[in-house]
Coordinates of C-alpha atoms in Angstrom, one line a residue:
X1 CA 0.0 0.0 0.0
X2 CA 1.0 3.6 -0.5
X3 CA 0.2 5.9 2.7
X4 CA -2.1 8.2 3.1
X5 CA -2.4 10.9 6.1
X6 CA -6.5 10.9 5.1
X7 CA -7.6 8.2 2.7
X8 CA -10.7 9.9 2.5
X9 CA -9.7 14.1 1.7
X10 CA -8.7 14.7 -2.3
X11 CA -6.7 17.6 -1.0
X12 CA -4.5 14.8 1.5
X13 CA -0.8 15.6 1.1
X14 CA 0.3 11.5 0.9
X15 CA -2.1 10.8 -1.8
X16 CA -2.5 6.9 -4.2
X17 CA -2.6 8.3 -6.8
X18 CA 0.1 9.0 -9.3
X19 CA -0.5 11.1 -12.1
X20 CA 3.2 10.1 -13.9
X21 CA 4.0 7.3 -16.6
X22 CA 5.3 4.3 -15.8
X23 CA 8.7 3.8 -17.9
X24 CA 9.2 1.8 -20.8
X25 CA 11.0 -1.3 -20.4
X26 CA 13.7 -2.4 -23.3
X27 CA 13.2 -5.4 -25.4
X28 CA 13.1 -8.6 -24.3
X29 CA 16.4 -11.0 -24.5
X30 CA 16.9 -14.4 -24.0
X31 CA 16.9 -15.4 -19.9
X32 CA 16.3 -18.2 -17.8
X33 CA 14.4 -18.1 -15.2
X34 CA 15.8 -19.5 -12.1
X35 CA 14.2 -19.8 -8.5
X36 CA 14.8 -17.1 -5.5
X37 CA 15.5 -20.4 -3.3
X38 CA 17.9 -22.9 -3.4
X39 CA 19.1 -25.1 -0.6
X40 CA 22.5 -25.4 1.2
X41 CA 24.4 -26.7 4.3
X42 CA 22.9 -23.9 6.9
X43 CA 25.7 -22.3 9.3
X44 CA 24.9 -23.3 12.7
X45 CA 23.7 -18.9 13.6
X46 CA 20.9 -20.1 10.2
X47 CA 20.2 -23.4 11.8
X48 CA 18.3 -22.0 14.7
X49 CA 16.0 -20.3 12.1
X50 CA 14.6 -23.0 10.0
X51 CA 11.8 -22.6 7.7
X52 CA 9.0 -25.0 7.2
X53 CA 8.5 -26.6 4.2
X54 CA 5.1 -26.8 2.6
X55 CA 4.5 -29.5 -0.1
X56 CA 3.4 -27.4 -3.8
X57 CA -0.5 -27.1 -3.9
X58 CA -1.6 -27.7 -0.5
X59 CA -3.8 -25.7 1.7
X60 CA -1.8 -22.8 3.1
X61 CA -1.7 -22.0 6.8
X62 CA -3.7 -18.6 8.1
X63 CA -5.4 -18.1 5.6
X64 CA -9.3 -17.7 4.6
X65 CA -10.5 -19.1 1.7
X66 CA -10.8 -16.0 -0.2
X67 CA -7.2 -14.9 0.8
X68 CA -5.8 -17.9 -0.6
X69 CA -7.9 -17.9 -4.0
X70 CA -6.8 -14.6 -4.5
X71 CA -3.2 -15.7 -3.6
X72 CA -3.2 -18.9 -6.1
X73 CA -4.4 -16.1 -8.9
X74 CA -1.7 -13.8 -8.1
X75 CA 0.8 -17.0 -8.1
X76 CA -0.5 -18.0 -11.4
X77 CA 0.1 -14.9 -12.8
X78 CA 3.7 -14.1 -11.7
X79 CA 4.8 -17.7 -12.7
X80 CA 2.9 -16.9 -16.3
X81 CA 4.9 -13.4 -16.9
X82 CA 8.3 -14.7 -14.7
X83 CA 9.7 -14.7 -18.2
X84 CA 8.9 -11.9 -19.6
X85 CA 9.3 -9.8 -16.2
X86 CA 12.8 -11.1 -16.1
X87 CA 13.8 -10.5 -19.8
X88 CA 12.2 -6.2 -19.7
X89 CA 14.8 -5.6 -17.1
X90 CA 17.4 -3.1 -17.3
X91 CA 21.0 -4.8 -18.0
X92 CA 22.6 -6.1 -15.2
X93 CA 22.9 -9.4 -13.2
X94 CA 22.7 -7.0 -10.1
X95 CA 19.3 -5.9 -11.5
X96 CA 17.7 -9.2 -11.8
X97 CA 19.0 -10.1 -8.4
X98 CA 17.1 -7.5 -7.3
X99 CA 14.1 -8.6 -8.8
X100 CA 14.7 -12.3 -7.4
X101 CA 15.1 -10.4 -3.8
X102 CA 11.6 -8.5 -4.1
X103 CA 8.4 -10.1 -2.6
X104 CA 4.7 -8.4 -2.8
X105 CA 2.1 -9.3 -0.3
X106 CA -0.2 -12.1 -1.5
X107 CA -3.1 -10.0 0.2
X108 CA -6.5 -8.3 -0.9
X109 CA -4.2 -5.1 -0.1
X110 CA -1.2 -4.4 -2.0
X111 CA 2.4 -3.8 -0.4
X112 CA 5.9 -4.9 -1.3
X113 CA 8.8 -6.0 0.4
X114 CA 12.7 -6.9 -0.2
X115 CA 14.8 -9.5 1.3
X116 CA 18.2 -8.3 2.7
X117 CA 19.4 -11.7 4.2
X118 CA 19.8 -15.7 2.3
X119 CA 18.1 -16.9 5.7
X120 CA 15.3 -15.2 4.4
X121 CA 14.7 -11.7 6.6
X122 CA 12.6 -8.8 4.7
X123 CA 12.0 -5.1 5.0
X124 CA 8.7 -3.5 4.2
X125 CA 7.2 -0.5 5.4
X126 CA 5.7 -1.1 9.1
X127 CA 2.1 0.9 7.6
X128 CA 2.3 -2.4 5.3
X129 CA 1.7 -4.4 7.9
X130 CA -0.2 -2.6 10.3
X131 CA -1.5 1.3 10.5
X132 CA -1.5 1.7 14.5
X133 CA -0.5 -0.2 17.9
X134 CA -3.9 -1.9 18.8
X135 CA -4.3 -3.3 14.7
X136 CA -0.8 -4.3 15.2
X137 CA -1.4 -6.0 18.8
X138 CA -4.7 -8.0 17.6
X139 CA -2.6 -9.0 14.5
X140 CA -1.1 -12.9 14.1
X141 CA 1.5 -11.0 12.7
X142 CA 1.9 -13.3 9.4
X143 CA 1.6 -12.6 6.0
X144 CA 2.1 -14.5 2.2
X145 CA 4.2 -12.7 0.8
X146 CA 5.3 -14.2 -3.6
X147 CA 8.5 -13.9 -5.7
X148 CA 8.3 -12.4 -8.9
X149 CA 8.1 -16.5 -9.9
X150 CA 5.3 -17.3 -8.2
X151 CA 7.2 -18.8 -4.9
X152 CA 5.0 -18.4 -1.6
X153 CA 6.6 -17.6 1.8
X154 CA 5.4 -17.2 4.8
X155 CA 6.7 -14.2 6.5
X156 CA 6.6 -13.2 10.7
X157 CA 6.9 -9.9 11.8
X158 CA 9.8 -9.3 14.5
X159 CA 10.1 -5.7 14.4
X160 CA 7.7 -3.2 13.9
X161 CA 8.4 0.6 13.9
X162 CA 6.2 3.5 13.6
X163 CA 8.5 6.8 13.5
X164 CA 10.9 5.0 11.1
X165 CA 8.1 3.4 9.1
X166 CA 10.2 0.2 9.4
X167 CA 9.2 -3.9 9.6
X168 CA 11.2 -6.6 9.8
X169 CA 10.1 -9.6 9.1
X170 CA 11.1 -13.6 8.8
X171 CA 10.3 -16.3 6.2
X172 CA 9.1 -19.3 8.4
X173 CA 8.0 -21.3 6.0
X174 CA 7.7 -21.8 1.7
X175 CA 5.7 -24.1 -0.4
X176 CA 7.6 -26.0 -2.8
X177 CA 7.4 -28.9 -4.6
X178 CA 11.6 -29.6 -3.4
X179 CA 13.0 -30.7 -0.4
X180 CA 16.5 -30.2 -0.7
X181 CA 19.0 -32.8 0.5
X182 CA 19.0 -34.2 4.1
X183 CA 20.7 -31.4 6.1
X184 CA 19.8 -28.5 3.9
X185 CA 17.4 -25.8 3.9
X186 CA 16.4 -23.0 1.8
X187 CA 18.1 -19.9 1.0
X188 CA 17.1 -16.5 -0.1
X189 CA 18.2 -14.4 -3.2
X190 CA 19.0 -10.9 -1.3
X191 CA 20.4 -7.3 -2.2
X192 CA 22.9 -5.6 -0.2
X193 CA 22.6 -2.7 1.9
X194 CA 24.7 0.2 0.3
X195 CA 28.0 1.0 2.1
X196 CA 28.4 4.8 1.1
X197 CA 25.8 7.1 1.0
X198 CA 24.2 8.1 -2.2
X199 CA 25.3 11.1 -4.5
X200 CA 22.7 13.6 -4.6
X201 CA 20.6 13.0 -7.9
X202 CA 21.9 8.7 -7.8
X203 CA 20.1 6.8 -10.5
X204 CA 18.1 4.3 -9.0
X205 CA 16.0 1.4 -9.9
X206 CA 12.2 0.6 -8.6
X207 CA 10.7 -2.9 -8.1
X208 CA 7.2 -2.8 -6.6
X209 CA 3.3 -3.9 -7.1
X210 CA 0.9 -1.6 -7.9
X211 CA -2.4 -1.3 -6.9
X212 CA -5.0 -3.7 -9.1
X213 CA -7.7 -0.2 -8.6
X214 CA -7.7 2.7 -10.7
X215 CA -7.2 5.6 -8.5
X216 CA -7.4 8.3 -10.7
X217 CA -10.1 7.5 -12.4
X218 CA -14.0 8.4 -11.7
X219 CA -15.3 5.2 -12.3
X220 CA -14.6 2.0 -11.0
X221 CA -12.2 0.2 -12.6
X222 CA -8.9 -1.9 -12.8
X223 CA -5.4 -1.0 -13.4
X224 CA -3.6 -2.7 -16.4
X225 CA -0.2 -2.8 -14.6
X226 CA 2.0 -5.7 -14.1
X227 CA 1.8 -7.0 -10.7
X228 CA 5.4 -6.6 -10.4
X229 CA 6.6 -3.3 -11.9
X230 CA 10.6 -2.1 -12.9
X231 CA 11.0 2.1 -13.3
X232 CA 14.0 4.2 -13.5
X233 CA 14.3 7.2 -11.7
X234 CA 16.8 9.7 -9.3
X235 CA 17.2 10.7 -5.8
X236 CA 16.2 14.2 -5.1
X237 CA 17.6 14.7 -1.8
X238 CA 16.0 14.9 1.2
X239 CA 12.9 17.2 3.0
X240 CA 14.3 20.2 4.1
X241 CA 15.3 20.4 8.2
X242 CA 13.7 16.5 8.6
X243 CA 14.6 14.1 11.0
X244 CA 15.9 11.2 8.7
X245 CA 14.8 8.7 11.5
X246 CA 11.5 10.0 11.4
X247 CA 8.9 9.1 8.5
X248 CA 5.9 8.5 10.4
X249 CA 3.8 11.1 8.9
X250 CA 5.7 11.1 5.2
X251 CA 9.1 9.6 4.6
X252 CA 12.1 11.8 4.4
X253 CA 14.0 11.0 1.3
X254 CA 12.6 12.5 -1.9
X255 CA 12.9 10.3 -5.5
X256 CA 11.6 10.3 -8.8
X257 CA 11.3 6.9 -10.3
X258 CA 7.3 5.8 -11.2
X259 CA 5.1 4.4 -8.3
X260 CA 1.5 3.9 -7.6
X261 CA -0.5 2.6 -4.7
X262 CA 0.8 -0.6 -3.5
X263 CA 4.4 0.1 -4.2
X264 CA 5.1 1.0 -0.6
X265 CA 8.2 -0.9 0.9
X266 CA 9.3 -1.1 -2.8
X267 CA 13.2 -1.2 -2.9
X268 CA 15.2 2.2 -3.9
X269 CA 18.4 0.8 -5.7
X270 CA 21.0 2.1 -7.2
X271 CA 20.8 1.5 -10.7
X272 CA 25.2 0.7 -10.9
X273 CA 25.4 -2.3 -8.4
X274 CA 21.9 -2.4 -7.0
X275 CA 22.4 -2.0 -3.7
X276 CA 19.2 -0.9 -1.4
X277 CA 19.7 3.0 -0.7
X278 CA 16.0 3.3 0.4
X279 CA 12.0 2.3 0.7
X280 CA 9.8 3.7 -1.1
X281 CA 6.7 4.8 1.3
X282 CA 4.9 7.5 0.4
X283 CA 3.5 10.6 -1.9
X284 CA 3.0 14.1 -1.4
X285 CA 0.5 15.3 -3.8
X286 CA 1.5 19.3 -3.0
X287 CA 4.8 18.6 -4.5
X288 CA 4.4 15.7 -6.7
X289 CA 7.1 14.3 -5.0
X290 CA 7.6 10.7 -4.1
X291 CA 9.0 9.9 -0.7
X292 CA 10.8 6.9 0.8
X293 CA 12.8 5.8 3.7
X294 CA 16.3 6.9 3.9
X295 CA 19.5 5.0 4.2
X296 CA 20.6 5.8 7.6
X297 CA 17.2 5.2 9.0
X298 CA 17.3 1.6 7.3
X299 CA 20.7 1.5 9.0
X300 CA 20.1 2.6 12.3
X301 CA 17.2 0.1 12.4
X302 CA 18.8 -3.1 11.5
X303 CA 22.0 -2.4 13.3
X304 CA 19.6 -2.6 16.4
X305 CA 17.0 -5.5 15.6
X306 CA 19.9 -7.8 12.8
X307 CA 23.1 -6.8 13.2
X308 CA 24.1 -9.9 11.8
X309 CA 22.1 -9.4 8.2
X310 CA 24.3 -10.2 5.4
X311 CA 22.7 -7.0 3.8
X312 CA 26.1 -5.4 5.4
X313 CA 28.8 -5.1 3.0
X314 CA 30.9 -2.7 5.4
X315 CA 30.2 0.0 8.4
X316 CA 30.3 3.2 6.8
X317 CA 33.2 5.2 7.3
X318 CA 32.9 8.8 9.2
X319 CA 34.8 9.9 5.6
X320 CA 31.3 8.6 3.7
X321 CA 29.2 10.2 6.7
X322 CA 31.0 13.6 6.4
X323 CA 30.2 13.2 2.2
X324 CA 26.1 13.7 3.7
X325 CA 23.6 12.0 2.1
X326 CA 22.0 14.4 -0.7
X327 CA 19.6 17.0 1.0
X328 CA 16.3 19.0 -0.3
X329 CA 19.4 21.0 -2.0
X330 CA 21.2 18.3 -3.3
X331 CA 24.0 18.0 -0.4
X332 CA 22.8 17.8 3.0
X333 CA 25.5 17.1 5.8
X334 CA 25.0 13.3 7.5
X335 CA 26.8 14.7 10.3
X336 CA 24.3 17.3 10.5
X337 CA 21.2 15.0 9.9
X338 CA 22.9 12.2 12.2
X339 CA 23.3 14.8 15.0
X340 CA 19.5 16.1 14.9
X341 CA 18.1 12.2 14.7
X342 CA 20.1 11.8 17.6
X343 CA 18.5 15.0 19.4
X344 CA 15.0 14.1 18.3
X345 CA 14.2 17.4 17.2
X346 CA 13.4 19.1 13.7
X347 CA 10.5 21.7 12.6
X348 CA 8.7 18.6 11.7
X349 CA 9.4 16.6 14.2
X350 CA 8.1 16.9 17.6
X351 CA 6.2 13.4 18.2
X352 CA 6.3 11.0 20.8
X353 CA 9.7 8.4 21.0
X354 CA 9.6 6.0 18.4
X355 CA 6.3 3.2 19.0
X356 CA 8.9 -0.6 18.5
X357 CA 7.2 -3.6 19.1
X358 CA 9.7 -6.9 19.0
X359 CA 7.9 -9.9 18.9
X360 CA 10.7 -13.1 19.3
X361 CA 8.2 -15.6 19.4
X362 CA 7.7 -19.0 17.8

C-alpha cells in the first residue's frame, strides 16, 4: 500500500494516486528463469532459524479461503509473466538479483517488500503491515508474501516501527514442490545494503506492485499494470530540516522513479550495483514528489534489531558520513542529519519516542 495521512480528503498531502508514466521497459532477451530459493548446508547462527516446508499445492496456513484464491491467482500470474518480467529488465545481473530479492504481499491489499538476508529476513514499510499499535497487537502477525516467480513464503513480523516506518520480518516457512538434501534448507536471493551514502541526484532502480484499482479514475475500474513493476528514476535529496529517522507522517528522502498505490516498501536501488539506498513509502501530492525511507534510517534500524544481516557489506566510514547524504538541495550534511536524529528534534518533528514492538516468538 501507499500511505495516506487521510484516505478519504482529495486535497490529503500523501495521496494513491500517481498522475506520472510508468517507464518503458527495453526489449526482451533471452533469460532463464531460475528460483529465488535454493538449498544449502545452513551455518549453525541459520540453523536456529529453520523454515517450514510446505508441499506445492496444498492448503496454506492462516489463511481464509478468499485470501488464498486470490493468492493462487496472483501466483499463477507471476509464474505466467516470470519470463517476460525477467527479460524487460534493465542490463545487469545486479538488477535481476534484485528482482529475485523483491516479494509483494499475496493480500487483498497491496504492499511490497525486499529481502536483505539468504536466511530469508525482509524489509517493508511497518504501515504495510499494520497502521496503529492496537491493529498491530490484535494481529497474528503473518503474512504471504510471492517472488516475482510465483514462490509463496510465509513471512513473521519481528520488528515493527512507527517513527521509522520500518518492519522486519522472517520467512518461516515456503511451499515448494523440493526438499532439498537431508541437512539443507532453503536460501534467499537478497540485495545488499549500500556501504556509502548516495550522491545527490543517484540513479536508481524501482521494483514494486501496484495497486490492481484505478485511483485516478471516476469510475470504478482496474489498473492494467504488471503485478510486479521495474522504473528508472533519481534521488532528489532529502525534506528540508527533517529528522531522517522520522517518517511517520511522510518519509524523508525524496525520489523520482514511477510508483503507484501498493508500491510501498518497494526497494530504492542504485541503478550501478543495486544496492538498497532506500524504501519507497509514500506521496505528497503538494509537490508531486515521491517519498521513501532513507539509508541511515534503514541502517540505524537493522543495526539494532539484525546486526548480523548479510545486507552489510561494510560500516560506513565517518569519511562517507561527512560526504552527507543528498539534502532538499542536493547535499545535505550526515553529520548534521545524524546529529538532529540523535537529538530528536526538527521543525517537523516533535512526536512522541519511536512506537517498536519486537515480537521473538515462535
Amino acid at each position: 500500500m501507499e500511505r495516506a495521512l487521510d484516505d478519504k480528503k482529495e486535497s490529503t498531502k500523501r495521496t494513491l494516486r500517481s498522475n506520472a508514466t510508468r517507464s518503458v521497459s527495453p526489449a526482451p532477451r533471452s533469460m532463464t528463469v531460475n528460483s529465488p530459493m535454493s538449498f544449502t548446508v545452513p551455518s549453525p547462527l541459520a540453523a536456529a532459524t529453520r523454515v517450514k516446508l510446505i508441499s506445492h499445492g496444498s492448503e496454506l496456513p492462516d489463511l481464509t479461503k478468499a485470501e488464498l484464491t486470490l493468492l493462487r491467482r496472483k501466483q499463477k500470474k507471476l509464474a505466467r509473466n516470470a519470463l517476460s518480467t525477467l527479460c524487460n529488465l534493465p542490463p545487469g545481473i545486479h538488477i535481476s538479483n534484485a528482482l529475485a530479492s523483491t516479494l509483494i504481499f499475496a493480500q487483498e491489499f497491496a504492499g511490497t517488500a525486499v529481502c536483505i538476508d539468504p536466511a530469508g529476513w525482509i524489509l517493508t514499510c511497518s504501515h504495510c503491515i499494520s497502521e496503529d499499535e492496537g491493529a498491530y497487537r490484535a494481529d497474528n502477525k503473518r503474512r504471504w508474501l510471492l517472488f516475482y516467480t510465483g514462490l509463496a513464503v510465509q513471512v513473521k513480523c519481528h520488528a515493527w516501527d512507527t517513527k521509522r516506518d520500518l518492519a522486519l520480518l522472517k520467512i518461516i516457512a515456503v511451499e515448494s514442490a523440493d526438499d532439498g538434501k537431508p541437512g539443507e534448507m532453503p536460501t534467499f536471493r537478497h540485495v545488499q545494503l549500500s556501504s556509502s551514502i548516495p550522491s545527490a541526484m543517484a540513479n536508481i532502480i524501482c521494483i514494486g506492485q501496484p495497486g490492481a484499482d484505478d485511483l485516478e479514475s471516476v469510475k470504478a475500474r482496474k489498473t492494467k499494470y504488471n503485478l510486479v513493476e521495474v522504473s528508472k528514476g533519481n534521488l532528489r535529496g532529502m525534506i528540508r530540516n527533517a529528522d531522517p529517522q522520522d517518517n511517520s507522517e511522510i518519509g524523508a528522502l525524496m525520489h523520482d522513479a514511477w510508483t503507484y498505490w501498493g508500491h510501498s516498501g518497494a526497494p530504492l536501488l542504485k541503478a550501478k550495483d543495486g544496492n538498497l539506498v532506500g524504501l519507497h513509502s509514500s506521496w505528497d501530492a503538494e509537490t508531486l514528489t515521491r517519498h521513501g525511507i532513507p539509508l541511515i534510517a534503514i541502517q540505524q534500524f537493522l543495526q539494532k534489531y539484525l546486526p548480523s544481516a548479510a545486507c552489510f557489506q561494510a560500516a560506513i566510514s565517518e569519511d562517507a558520513v561527512s560526504r552527507g547524504q543528498p539534502g532538499a538541495d542536493g547535499a545535505e550534511n550526515m553529520r548534521i542529519q545524524k546529529e538532529t536524529s540523535n537529538r530528536g528534534q526538527s521543525k517537523r518533528s516533535k512526536r512522541e519516542p519511536s512506537l517498536i514492538i519486537l515480537d521473538d516468538e515462535d
